[in-house]
Short mmCIF file of N, CA and C in Angstrom, two decimals:
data_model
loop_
_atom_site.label_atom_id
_atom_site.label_comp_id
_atom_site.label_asym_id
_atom_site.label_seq_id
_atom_site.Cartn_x
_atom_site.Cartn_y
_atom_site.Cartn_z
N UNK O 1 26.17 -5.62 2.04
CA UNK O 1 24.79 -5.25 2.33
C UNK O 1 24.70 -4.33 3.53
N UNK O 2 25.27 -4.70 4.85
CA UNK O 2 25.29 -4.00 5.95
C UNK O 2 25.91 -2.16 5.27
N UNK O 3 26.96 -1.86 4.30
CA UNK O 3 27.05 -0.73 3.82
C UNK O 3 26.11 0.03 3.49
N UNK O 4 24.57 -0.65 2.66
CA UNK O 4 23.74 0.15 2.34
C UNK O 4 22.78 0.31 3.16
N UNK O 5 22.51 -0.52 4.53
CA UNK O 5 21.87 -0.27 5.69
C UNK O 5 22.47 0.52 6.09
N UNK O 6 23.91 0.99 6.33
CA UNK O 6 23.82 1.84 7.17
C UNK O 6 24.10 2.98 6.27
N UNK O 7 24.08 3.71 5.06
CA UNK O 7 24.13 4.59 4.43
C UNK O 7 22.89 5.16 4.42
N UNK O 8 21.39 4.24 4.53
CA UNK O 8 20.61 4.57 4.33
C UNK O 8 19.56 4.88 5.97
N UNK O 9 20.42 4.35 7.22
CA UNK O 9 20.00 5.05 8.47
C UNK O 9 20.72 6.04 8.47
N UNK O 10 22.08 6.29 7.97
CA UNK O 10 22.54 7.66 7.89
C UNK O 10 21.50 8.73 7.42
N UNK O 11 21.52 8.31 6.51
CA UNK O 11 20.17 8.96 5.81
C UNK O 11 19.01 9.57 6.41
N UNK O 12 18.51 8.56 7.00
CA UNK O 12 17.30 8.65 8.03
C UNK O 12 17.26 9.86 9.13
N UNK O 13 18.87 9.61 9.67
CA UNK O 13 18.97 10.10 10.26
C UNK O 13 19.74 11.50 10.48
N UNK O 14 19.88 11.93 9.17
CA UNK O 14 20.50 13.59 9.25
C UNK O 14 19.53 14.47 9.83
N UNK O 15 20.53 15.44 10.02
CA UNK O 15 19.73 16.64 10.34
C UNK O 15 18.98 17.06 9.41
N UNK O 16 17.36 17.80 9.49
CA UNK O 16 16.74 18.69 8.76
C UNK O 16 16.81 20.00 9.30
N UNK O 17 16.17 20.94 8.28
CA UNK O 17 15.05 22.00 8.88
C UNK O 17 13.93 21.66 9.00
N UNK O 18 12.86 22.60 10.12
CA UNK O 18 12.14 22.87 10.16
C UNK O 18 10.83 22.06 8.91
N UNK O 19 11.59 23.16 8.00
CA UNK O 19 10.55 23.34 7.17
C UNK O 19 10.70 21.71 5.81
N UNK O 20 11.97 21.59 6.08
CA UNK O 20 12.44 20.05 5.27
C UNK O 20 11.49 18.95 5.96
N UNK O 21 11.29 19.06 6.92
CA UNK O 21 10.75 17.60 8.07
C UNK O 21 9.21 17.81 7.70
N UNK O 22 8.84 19.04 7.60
CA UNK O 22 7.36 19.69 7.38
C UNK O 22 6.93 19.02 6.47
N UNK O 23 7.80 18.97 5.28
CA UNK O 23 7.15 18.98 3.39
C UNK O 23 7.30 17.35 3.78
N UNK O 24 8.55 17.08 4.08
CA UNK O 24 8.88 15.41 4.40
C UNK O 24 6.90 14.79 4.87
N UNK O 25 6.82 15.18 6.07
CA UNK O 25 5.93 14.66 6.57
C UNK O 25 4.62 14.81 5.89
N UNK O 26 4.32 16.11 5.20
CA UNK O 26 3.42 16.23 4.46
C UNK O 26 3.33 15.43 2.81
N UNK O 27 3.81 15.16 2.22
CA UNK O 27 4.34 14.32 1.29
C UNK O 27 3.72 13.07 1.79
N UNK O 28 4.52 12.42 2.78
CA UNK O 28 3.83 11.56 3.19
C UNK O 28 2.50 11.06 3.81
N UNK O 29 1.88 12.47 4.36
CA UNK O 29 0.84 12.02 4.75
C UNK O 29 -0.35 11.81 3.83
N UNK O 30 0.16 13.02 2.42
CA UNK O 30 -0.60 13.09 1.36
C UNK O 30 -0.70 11.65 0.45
N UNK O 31 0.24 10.95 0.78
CA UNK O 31 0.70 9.92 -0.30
C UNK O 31 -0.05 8.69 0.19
N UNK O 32 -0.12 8.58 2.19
CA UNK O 32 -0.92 7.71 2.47
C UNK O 32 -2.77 7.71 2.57
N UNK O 33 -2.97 9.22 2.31
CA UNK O 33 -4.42 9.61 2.06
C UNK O 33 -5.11 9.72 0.85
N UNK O 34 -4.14 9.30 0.09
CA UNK O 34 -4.34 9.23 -1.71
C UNK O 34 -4.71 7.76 -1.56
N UNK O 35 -3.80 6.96 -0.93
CA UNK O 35 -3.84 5.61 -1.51
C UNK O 35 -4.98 4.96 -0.64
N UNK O 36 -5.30 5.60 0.64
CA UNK O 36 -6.47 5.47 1.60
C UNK O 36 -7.60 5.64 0.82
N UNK O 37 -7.81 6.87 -0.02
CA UNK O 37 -8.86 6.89 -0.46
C UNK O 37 -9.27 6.25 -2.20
N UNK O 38 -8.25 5.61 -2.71
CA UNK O 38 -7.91 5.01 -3.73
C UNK O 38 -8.27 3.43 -3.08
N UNK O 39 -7.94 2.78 -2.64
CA UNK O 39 -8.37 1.78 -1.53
C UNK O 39 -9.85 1.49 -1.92
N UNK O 40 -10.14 2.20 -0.86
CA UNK O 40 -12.02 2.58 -0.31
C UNK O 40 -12.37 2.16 -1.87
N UNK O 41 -11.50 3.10 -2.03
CA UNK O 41 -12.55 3.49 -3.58
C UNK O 41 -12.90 2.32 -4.62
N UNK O 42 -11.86 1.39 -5.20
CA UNK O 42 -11.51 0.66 -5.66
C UNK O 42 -11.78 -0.98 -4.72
N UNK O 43 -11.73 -1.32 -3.68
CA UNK O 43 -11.86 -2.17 -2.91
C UNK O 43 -12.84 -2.87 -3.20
N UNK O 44 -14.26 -2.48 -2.87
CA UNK O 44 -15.62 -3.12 -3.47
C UNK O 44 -15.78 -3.54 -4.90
N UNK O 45 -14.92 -2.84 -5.86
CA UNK O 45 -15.04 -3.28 -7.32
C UNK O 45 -14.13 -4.55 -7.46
N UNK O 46 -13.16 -4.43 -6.61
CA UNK O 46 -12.15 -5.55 -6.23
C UNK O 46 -12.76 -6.69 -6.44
N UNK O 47 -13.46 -6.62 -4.62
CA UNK O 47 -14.07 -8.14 -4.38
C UNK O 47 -15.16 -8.58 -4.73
N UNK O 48 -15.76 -7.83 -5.91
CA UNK O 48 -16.73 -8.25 -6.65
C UNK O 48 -16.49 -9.05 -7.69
N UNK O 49 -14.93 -8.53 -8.56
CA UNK O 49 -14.54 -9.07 -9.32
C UNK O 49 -13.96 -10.52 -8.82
N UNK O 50 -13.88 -10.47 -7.54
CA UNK O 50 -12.93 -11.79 -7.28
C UNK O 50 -14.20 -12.56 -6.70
N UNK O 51 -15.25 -12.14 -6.82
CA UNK O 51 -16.25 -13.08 -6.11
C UNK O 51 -17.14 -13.42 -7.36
N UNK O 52 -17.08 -12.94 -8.44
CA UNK O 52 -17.61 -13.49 -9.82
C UNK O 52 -16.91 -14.48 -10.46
N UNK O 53 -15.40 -14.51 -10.19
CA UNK O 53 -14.20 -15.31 -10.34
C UNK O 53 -14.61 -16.61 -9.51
N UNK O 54 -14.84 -16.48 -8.70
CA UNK O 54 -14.63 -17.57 -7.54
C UNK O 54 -16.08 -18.75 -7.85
N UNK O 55 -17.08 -17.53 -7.96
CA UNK O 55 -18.24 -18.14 -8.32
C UNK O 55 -18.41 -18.84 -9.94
N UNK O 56 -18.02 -18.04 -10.37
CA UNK O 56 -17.59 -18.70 -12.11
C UNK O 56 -16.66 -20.42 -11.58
N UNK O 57 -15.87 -19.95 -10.79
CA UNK O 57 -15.00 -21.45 -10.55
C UNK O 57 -16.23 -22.42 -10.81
N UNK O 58 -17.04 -22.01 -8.99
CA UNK O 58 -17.90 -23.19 -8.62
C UNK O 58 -18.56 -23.68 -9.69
N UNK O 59 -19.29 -22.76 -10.59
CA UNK O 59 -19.64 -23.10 -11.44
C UNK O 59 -19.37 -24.20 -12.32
N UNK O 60 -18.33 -24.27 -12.66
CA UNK O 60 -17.36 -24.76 -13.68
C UNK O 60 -17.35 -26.40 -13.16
N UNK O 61 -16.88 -26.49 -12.23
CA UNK O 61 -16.50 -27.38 -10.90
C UNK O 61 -18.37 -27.80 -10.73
N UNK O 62 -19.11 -27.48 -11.02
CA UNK O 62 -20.61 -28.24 -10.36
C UNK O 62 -20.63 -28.24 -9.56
N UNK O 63 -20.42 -27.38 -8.39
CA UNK O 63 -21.14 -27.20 -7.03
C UNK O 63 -21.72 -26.27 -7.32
N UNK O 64 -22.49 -26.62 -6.16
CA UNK O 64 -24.31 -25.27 -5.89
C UNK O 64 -23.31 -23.69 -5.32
N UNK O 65 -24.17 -22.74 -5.76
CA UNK O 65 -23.60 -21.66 -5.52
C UNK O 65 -24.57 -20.94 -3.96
N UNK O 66 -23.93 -21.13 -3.13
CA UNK O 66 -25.21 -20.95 -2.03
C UNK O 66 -24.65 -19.31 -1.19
#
């Protein structure tokens, strides 16, 4: 296991260019602003669904839904 840790800080840690570290970082920043706004987006439909779930339980179960 320790082989593929350190194959993969090797990794980490080569040299780039410039312009390699650029796309690198951009890639990534794109990938965490996709899923940021995929999130947002999706989130409220989420916990609606899990709060119709939850409430369906109580239901089920005979407690008051307050």
């Amino acid at each position: 296991m320790s082989g593929v840790l350190s194959r993969t800080y090797r990794w980490l840690k080569r040299p780039r260019s410039r312009g390699q570290a650029m796309a690198e970082f951009s890639i990534i920043l794109m990938s965490l602003l996709v899923g940021g706004v995929a999130l947002s987006t999706f989130a409220p439909d989420m916990l609606a669904a899990y709060t119709i779930y939850v409430r369906g339980f109580y239901v089920v179960l005979g407690y008051p839904i307050g």
